[in-house]
Each structure stands twice: as C-alpha cells, then as structure tokens.
Backbone as JSON Lines, residues from 0, in Angstrom:
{"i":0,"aa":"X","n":[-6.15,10.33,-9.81],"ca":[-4.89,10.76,-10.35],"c":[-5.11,11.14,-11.81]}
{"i":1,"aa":"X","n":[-4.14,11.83,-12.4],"ca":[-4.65,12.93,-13.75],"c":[-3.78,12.14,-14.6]}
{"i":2,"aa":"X","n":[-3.87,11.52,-15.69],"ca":[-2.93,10.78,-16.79],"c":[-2.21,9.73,-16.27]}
{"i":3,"aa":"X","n":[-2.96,8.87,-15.26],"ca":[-2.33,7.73,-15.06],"c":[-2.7,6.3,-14.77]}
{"i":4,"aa":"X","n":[-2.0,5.88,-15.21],"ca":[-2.66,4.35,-15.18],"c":[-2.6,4.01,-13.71]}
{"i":5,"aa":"X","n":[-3.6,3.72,-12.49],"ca":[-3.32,3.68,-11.38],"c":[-3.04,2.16,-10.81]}
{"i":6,"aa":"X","n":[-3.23,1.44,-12.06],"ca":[-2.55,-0.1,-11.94],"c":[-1.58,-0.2,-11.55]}
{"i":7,"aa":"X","n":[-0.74,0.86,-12.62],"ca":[0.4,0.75,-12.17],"c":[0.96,1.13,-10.83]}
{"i":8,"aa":"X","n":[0.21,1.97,-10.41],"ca":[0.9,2.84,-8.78],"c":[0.76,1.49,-7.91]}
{"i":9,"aa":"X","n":[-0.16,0.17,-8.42],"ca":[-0.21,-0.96,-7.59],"c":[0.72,-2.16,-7.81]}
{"i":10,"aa":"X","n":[0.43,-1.82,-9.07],"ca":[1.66,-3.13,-9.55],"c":[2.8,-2.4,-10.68]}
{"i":11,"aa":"X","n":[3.56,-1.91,-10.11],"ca":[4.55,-1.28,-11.15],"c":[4.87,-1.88,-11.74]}
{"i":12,"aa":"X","n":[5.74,-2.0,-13.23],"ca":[6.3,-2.45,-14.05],"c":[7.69,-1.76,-14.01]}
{"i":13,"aa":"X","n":[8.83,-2.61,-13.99],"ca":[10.29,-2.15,-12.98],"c":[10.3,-1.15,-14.01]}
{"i":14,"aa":"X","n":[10.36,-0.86,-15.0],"ca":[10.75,0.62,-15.96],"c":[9.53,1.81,-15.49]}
{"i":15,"aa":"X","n":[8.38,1.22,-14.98],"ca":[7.55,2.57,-14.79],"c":[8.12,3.14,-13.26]}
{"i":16,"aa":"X","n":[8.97,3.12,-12.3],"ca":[9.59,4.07,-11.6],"c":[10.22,4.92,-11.76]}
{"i":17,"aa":"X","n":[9.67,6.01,-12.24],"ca":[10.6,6.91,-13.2],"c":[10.06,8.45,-12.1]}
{"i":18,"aa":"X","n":[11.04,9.22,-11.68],"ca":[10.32,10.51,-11.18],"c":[9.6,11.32,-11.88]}
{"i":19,"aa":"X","n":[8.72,11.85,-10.94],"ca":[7.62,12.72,-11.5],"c":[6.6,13.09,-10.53]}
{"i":20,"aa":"X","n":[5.88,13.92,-10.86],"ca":[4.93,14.69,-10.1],"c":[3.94,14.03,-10.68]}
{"i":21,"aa":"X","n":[2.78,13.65,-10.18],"ca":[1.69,13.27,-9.78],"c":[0.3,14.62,-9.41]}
{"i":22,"aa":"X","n":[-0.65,14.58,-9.81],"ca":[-1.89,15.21,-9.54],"c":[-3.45,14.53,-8.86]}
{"i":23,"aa":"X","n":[-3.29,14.88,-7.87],"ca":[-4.97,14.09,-7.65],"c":[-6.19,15.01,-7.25]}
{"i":24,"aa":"X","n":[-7.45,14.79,-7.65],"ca":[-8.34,15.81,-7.31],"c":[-8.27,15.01,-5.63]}
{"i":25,"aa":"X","n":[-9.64,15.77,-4.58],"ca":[-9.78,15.81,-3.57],"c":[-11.62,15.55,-4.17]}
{"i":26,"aa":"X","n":[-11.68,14.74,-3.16],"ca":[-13.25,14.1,-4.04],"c":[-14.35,14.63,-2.9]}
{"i":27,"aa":"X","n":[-13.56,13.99,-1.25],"ca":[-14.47,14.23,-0.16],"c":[-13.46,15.28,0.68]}
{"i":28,"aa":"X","n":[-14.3,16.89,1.27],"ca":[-13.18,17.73,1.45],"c":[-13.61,17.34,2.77]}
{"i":29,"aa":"X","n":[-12.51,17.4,3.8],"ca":[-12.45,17.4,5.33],"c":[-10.97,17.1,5.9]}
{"i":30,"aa":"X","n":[-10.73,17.07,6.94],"ca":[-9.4,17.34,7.86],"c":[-8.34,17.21,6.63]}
{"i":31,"aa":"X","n":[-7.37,17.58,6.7],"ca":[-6.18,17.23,6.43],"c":[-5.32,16.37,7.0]}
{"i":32,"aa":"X","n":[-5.26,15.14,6.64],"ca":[-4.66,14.01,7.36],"c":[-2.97,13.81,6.54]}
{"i":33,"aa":"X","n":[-2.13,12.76,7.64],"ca":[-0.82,12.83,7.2],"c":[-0.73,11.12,6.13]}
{"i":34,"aa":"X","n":[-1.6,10.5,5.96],"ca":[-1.8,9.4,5.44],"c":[-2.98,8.99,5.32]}
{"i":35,"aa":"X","n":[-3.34,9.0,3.52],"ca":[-4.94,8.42,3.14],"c":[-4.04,7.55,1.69]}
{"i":36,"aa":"X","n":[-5.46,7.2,1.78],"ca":[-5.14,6.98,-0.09],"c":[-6.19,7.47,-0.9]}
{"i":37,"aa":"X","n":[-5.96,6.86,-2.09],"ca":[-6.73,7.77,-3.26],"c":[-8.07,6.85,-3.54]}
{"i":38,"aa":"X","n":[-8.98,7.03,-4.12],"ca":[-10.49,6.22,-3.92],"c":[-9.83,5.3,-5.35]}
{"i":39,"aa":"X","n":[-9.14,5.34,-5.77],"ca":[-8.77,4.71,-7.0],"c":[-7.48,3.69,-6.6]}
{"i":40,"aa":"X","n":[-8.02,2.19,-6.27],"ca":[-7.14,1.57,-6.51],"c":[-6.18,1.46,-5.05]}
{"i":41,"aa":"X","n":[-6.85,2.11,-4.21],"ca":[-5.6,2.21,-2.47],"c":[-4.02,2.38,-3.01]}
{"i":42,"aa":"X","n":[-3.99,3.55,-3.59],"ca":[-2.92,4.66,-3.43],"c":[-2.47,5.12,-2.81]}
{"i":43,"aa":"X","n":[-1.26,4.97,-1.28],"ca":[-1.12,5.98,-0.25],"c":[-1.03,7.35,-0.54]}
{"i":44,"aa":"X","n":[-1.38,7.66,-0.2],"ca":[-0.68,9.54,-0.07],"c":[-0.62,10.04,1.23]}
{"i":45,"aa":"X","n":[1.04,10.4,1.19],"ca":[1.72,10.74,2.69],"c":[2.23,11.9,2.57]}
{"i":46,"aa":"X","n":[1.75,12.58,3.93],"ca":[1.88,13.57,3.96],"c":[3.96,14.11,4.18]}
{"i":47,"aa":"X","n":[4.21,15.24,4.0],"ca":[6.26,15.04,4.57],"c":[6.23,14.6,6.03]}
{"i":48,"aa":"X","n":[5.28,14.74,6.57],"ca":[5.65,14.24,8.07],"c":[5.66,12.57,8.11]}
{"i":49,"aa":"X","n":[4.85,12.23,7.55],"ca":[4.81,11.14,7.33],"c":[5.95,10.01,6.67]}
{"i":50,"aa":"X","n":[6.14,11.04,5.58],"ca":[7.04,10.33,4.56],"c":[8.52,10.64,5.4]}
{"i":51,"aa":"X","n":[8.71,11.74,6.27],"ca":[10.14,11.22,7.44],"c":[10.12,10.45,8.21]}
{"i":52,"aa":"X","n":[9.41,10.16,8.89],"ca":[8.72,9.07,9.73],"c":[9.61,7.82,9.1]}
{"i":53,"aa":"X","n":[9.42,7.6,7.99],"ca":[9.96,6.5,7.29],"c":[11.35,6.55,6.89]}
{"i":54,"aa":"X","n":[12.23,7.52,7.12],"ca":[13.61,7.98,6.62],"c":[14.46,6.54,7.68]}
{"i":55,"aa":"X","n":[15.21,5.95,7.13],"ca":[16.05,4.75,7.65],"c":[15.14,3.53,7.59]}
{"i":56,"aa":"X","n":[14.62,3.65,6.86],"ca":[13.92,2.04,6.44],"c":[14.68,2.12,4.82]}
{"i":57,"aa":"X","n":[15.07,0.63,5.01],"ca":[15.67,0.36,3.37],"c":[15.17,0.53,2.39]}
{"i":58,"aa":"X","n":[13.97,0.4,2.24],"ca":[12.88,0.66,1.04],"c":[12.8,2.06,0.85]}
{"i":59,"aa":"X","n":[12.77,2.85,1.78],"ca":[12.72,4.14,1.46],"c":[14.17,4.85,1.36]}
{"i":60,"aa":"X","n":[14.84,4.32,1.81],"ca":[16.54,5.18,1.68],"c":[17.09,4.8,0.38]}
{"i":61,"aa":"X","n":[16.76,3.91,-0.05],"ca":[17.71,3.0,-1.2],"c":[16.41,4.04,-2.6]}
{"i":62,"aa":"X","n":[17.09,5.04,-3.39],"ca":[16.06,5.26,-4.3],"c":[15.55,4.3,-5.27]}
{"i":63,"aa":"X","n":[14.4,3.81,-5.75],"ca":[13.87,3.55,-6.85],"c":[13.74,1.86,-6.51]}
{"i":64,"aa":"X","n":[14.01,1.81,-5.21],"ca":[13.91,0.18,-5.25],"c":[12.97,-0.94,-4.56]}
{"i":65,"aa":"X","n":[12.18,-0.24,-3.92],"ca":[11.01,-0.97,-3.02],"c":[9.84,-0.09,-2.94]}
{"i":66,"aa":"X","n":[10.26,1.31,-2.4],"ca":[9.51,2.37,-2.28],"c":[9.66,3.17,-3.02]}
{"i":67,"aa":"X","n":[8.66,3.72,-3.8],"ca":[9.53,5.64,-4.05],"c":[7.95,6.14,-3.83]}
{"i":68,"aa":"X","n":[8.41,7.42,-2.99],"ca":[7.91,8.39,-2.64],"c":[7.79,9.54,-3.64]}
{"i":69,"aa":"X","n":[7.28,10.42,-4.63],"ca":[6.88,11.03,-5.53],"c":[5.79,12.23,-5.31]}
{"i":70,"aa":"X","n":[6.3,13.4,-5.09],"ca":[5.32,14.72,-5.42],"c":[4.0,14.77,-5.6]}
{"i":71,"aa":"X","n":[3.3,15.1,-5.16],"ca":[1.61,15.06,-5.27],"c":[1.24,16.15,-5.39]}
{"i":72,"aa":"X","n":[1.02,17.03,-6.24],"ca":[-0.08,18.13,-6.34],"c":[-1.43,18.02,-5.8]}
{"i":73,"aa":"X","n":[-2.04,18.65,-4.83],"ca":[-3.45,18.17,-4.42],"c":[-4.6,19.57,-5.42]}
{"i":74,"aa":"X","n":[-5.38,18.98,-5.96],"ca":[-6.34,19.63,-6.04],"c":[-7.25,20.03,-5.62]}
{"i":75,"aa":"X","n":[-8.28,21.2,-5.58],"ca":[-9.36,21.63,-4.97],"c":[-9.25,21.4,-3.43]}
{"i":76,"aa":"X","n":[-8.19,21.55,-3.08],"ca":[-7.99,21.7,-1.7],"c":[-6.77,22.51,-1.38]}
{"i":77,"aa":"X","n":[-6.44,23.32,-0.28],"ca":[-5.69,23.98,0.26],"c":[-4.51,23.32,1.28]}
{"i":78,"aa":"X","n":[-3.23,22.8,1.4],"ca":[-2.9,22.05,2.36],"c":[-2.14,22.94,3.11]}
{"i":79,"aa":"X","n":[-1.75,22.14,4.31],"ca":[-0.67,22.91,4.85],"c":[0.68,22.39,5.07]}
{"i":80,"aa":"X","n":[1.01,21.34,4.31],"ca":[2.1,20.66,3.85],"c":[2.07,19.61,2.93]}
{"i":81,"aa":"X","n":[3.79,19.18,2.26],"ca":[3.56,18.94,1.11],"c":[3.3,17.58,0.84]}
{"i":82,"aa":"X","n":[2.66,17.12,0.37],"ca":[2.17,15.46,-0.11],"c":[2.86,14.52,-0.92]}
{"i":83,"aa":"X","n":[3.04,12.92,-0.73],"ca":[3.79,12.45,-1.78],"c":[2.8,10.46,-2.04]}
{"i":84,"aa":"X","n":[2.95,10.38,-3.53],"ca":[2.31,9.2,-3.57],"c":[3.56,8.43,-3.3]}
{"i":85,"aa":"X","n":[2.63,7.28,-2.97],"ca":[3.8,5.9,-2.73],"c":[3.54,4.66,-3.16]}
{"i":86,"aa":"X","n":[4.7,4.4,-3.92],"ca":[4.52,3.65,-5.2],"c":[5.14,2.34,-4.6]}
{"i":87,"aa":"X","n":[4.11,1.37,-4.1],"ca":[5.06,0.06,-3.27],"c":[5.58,-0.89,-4.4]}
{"i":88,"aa":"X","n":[6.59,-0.87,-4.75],"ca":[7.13,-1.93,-6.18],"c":[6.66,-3.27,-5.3]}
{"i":89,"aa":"X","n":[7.36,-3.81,-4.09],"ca":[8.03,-5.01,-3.49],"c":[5.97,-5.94,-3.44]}
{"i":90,"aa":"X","n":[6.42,-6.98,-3.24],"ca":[5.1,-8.45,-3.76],"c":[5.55,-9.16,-3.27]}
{"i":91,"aa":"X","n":[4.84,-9.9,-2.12],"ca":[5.38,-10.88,-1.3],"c":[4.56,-12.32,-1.22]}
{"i":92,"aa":"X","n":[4.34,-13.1,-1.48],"ca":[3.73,-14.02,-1.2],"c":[3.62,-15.02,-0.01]}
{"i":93,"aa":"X","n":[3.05,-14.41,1.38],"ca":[3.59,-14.51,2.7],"c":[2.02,-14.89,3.39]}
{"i":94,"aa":"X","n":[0.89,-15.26,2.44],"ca":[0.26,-15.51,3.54],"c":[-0.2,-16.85,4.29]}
{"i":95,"aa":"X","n":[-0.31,-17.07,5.48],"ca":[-0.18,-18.16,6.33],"c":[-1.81,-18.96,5.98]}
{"i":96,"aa":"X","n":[-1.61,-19.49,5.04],"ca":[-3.39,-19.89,4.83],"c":[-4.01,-21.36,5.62]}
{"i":97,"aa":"X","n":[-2.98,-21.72,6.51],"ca":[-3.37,-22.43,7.18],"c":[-4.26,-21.52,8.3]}
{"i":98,"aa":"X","n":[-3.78,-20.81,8.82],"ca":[-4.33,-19.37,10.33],"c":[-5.44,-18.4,9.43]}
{"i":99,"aa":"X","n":[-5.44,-18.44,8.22],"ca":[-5.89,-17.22,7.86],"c":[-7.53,-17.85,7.32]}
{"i":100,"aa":"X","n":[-8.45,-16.54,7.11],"ca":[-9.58,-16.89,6.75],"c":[-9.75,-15.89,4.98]}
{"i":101,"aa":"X","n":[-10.26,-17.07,4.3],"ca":[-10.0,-16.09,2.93],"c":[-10.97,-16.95,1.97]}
{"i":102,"aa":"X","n":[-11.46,-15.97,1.04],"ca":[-11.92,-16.71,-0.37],"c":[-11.0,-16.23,-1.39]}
{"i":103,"aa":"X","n":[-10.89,-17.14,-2.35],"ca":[-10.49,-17.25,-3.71],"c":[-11.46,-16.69,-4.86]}
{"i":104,"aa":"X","n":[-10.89,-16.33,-5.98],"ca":[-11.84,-16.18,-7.15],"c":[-11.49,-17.72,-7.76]}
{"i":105,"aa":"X","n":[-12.6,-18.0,-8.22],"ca":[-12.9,-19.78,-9.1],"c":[-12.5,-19.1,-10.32]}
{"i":106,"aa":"X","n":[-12.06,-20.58,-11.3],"ca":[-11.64,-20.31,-12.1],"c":[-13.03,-20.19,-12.85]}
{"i":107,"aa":"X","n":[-14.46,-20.63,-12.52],"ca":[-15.35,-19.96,-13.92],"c":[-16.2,-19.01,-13.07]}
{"i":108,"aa":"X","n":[-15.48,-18.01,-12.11],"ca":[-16.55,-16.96,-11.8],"c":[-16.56,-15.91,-12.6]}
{"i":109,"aa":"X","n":[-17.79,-15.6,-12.56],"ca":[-19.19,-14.92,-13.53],"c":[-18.43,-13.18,-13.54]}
{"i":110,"aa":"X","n":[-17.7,-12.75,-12.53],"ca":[-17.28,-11.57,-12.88],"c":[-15.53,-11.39,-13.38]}
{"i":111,"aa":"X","n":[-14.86,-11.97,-12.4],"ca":[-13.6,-12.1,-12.82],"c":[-12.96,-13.32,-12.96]}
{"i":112,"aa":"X","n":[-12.99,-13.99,-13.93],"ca":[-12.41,-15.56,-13.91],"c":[-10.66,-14.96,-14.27]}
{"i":113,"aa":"X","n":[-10.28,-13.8,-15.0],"ca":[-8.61,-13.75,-14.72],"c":[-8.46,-13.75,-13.63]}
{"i":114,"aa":"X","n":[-9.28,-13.72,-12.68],"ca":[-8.47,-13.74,-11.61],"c":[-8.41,-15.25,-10.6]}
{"i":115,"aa":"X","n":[-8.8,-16.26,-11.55],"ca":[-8.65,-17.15,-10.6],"c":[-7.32,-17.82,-10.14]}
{"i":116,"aa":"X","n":[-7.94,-18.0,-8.45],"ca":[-6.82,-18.83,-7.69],"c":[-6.23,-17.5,-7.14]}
{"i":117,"aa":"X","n":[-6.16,-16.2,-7.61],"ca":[-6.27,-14.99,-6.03],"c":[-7.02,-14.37,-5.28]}
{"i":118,"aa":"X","n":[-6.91,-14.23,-4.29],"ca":[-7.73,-14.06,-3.34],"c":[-8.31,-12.89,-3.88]}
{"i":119,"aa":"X","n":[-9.7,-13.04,-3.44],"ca":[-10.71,-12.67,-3.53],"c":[-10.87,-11.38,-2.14]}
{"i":120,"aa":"X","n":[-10.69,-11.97,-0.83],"ca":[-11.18,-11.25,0.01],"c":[-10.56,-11.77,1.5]}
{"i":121,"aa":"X","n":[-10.23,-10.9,2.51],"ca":[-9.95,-11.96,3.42],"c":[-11.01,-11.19,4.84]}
{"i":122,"aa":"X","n":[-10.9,-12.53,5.88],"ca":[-12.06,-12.51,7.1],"c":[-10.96,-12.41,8.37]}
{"i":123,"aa":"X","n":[-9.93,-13.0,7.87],"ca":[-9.03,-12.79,8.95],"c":[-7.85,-13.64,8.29]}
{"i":124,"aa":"X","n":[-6.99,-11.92,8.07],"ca":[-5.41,-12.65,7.38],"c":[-4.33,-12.46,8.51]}
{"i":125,"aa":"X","n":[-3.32,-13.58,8.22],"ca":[-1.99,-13.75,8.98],"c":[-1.32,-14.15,7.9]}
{"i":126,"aa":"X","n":[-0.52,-13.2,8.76],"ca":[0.85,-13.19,7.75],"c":[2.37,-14.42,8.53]}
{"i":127,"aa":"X","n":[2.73,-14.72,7.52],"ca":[3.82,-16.01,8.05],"c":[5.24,-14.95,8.02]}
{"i":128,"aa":"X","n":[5.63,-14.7,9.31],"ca":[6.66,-13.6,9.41],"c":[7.61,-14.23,8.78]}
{"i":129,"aa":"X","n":[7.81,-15.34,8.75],"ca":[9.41,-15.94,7.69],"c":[9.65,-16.33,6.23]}
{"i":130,"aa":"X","n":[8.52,-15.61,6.12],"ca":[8.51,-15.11,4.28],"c":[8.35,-13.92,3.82]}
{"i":131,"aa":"X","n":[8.68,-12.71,4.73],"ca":[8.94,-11.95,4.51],"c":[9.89,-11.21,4.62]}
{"i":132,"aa":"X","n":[10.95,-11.71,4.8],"ca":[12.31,-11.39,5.32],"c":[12.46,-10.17,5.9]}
{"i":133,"aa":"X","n":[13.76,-8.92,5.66],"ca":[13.53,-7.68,6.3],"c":[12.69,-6.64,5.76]}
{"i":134,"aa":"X","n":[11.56,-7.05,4.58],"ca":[10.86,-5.79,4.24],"c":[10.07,-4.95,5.27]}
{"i":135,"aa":"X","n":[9.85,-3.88,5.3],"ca":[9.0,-3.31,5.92],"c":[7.96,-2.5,5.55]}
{"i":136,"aa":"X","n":[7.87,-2.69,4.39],"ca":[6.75,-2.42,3.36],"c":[6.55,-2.84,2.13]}
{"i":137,"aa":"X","n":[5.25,-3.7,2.13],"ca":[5.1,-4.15,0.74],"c":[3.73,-4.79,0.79]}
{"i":138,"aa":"X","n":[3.25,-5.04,-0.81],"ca":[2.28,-5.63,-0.99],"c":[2.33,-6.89,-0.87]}
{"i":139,"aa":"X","n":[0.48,-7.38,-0.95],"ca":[0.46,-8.63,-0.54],"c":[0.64,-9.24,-2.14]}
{"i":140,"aa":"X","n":[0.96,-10.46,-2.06],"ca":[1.21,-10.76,-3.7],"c":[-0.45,-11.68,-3.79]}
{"i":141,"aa":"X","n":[-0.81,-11.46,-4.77],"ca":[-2.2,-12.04,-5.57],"c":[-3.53,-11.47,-4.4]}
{"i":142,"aa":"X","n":[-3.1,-10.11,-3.73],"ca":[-4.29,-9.44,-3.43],"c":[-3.67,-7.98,-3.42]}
{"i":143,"aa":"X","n":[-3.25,-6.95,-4.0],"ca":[-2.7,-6.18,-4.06],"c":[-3.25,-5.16,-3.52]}
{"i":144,"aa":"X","n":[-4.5,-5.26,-2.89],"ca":[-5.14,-3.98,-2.45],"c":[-4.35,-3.97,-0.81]}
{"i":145,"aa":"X","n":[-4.05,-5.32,-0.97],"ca":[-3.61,-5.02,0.79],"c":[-1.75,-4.82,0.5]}
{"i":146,"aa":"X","n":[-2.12,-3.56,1.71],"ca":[-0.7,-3.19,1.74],"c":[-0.14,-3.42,3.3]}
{"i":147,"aa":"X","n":[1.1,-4.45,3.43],"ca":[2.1,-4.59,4.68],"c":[2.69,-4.07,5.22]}
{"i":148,"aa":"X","n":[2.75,-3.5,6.52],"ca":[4.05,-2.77,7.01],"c":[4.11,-3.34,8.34]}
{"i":149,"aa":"X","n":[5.72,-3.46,8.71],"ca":[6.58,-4.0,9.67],"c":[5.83,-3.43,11.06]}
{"i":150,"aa":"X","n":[5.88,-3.87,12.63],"ca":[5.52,-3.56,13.47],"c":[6.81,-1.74,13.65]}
{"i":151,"aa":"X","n":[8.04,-1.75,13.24],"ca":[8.71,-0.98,13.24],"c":[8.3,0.06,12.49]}
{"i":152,"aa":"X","n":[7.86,0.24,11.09],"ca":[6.98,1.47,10.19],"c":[5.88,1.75,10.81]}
{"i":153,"aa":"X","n":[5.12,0.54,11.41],"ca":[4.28,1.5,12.31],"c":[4.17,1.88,13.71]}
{"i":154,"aa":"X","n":[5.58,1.81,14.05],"ca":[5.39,2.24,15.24],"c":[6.03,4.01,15.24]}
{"i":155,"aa":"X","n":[7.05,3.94,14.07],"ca":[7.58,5.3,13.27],"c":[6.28,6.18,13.1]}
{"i":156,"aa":"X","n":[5.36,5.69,12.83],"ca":[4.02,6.38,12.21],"c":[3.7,6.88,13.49]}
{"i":157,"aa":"X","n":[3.4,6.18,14.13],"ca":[2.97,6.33,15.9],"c":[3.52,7.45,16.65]}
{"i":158,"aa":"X","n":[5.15,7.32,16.74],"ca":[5.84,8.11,17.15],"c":[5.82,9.64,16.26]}
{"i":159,"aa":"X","n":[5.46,9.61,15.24],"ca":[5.92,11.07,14.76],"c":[4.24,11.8,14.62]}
{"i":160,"aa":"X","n":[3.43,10.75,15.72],"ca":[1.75,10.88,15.67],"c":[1.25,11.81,14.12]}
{"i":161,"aa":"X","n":[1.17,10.75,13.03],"ca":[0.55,9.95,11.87],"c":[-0.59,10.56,12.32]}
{"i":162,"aa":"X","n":[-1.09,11.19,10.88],"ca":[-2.9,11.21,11.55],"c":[-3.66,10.09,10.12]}
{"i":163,"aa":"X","n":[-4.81,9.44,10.82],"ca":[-5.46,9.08,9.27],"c":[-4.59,7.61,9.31]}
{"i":164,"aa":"X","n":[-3.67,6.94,9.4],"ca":[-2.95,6.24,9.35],"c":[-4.17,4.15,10.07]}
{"i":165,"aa":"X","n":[-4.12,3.57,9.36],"ca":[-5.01,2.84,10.15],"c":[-4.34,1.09,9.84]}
{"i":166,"aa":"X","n":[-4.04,0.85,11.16],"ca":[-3.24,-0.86,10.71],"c":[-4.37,-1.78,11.78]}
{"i":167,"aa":"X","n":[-4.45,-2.93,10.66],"ca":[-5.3,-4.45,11.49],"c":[-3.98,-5.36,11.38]}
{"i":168,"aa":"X","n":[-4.12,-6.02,12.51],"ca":[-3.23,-6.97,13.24],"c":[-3.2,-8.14,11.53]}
{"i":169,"aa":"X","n":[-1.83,-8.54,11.57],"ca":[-2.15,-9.49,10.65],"c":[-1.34,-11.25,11.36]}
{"i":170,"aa":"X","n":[-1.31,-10.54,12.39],"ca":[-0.63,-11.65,13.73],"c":[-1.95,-13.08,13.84]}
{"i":171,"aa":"X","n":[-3.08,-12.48,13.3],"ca":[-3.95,-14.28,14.0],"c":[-4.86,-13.72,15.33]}
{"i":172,"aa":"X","n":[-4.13,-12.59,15.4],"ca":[-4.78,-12.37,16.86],"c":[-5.91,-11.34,16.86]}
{"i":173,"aa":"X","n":[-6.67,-11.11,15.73],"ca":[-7.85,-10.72,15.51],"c":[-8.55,-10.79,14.2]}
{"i":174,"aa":"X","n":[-9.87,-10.41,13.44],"ca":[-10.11,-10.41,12.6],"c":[-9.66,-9.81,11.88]}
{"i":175,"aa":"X","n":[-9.5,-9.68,10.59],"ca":[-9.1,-8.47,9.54],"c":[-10.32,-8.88,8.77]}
{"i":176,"aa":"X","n":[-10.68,-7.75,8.1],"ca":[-11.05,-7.96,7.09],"c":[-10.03,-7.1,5.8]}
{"i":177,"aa":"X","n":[-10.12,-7.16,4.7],"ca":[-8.96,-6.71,3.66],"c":[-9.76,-6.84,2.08]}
C-alpha cells in the first residue's frame, strides 16, 4: 500500500476510519481473484463481487463501524473489476484455549518481548462461539493476523462463487494452522 501505515489497516485507531482511496502495487502477476490480501500485514482486498456478497451483514451495512470497505487502485495490473480494502476495526477475544493448540511470546523472548503473553502462533485454533456474539467479521484479539468470519459470510462467499477466498475450520474439528 502507497502512504500508509498498514498497522493500521490491522488495528485501526477509531479516528483513522476516515474515507479514502487506497493504492497497492501487484507484486506476483497471475489470475485475477475476487479475495486476496496484500503481502503486507494480511490486508483483504475484495473484489465488488465479493464486497456484495457481504451486503446485509451488520458490519458492512452500518458505515464506519466494524467494517469499511474502501477503493483500491491496483497497480501494474489490468483488472476487470473494481477492488476494495477492508479495514476490520472489531477485536474479539474468543479463543477457546482449553480445545485450542497455540504458543505464546515469553515475556524475555530474544525477538519480540512487546509482545509477551500474545499468541505467537496457532497448531489448531477454536474459537468459543459465545464470545463472539453476532459478529460476522472480525479479528482475533492478541493475534491480529488472523481474521474471523461467521459460517453465514462464508457461505455468502460460496454462494456468489468467491474466487481466491480460503477458510480453516476454527470448530476443533481440524488443524489450523494461523
């Protein structure tokens, strides 16, 4: 992305939702898919088919308040429809760490000690469905690379056949890695 802090596209700060257009180069050229992200930071970028797909989910209908969807200029590539980043505000702290398999960062490890006591990495995450109330998209809180969505967003994805689009079970009922 061109002039931006891409922290933020992960962890917003409630005043940085502000509209605007967005720029990203194209690093590896091949298919045109309706959902990737950016090599910086797991950025979605959805394609309009995609981003209707999602029209009647609260996060996305309600402006500026869970989701916002935002203009993407693509560079060095040609598309054939129009692109939008997606900026997940919502942080949930929902994971079942009794079911789940995960490391932590220590508080004196050698590369990132700010980050101790969040996860580090997971082998197989589950999510505790009753701490997440009705969101249907959002981040995980103290691993932010992983991003959540409802069995309903992706079955929207499914139905409006999503290309590029890729979900691991966070049910217990297989490995993840994340």
């Amino acid at each position: 992305m061109h002039d931006v802090d891409n922290w933020l596209l992960c962890d917003p700060t409630p005043y940085f939702m502000e509209p605007g257009e967005y720029t990203i180069d194209v690093i590896q050229d091949g298919e045109e898919l309706d959902s990737n992200e950016s090599a910086a930071f797991g950025v979605p970028v959805l394609s309009i088919k995609a981003k209707n797909s999602l029209i009647g989910l609260p996060e996305v209908d309600e402006p500026y308040y869970h989701v916002v969807l935002e203009p993407v200029k693509i560079e060095n590539k040609q598309v054939d429809q129009d692109h939008f980043v997606m900026i997940i505000e919502t942080q949930i702290d929902c994971v079942d760490e009794e079911r789940s398999e995960f490391q932590k960062y220590e508080e004196n490890d050698p590369v990132r000690p700010d980050k101790a006591g969040q996860y580090r990495g997971f082998f197989n995450l589950v999510i505790d469905p009753s701490k997440t109330g009705d969101h249907h998209i959002f981040r995980l809180k103290n691993h932010l690379g992983s991003i959540i969505v409802s069995e309903e967003a992706k079955r929207r994805f499914e139905d409006a056949g999503v290309t590029g689009a890729v979900f691991d079970s966070v049910n217990g009922d297989q490995a993840t890695v994340a």
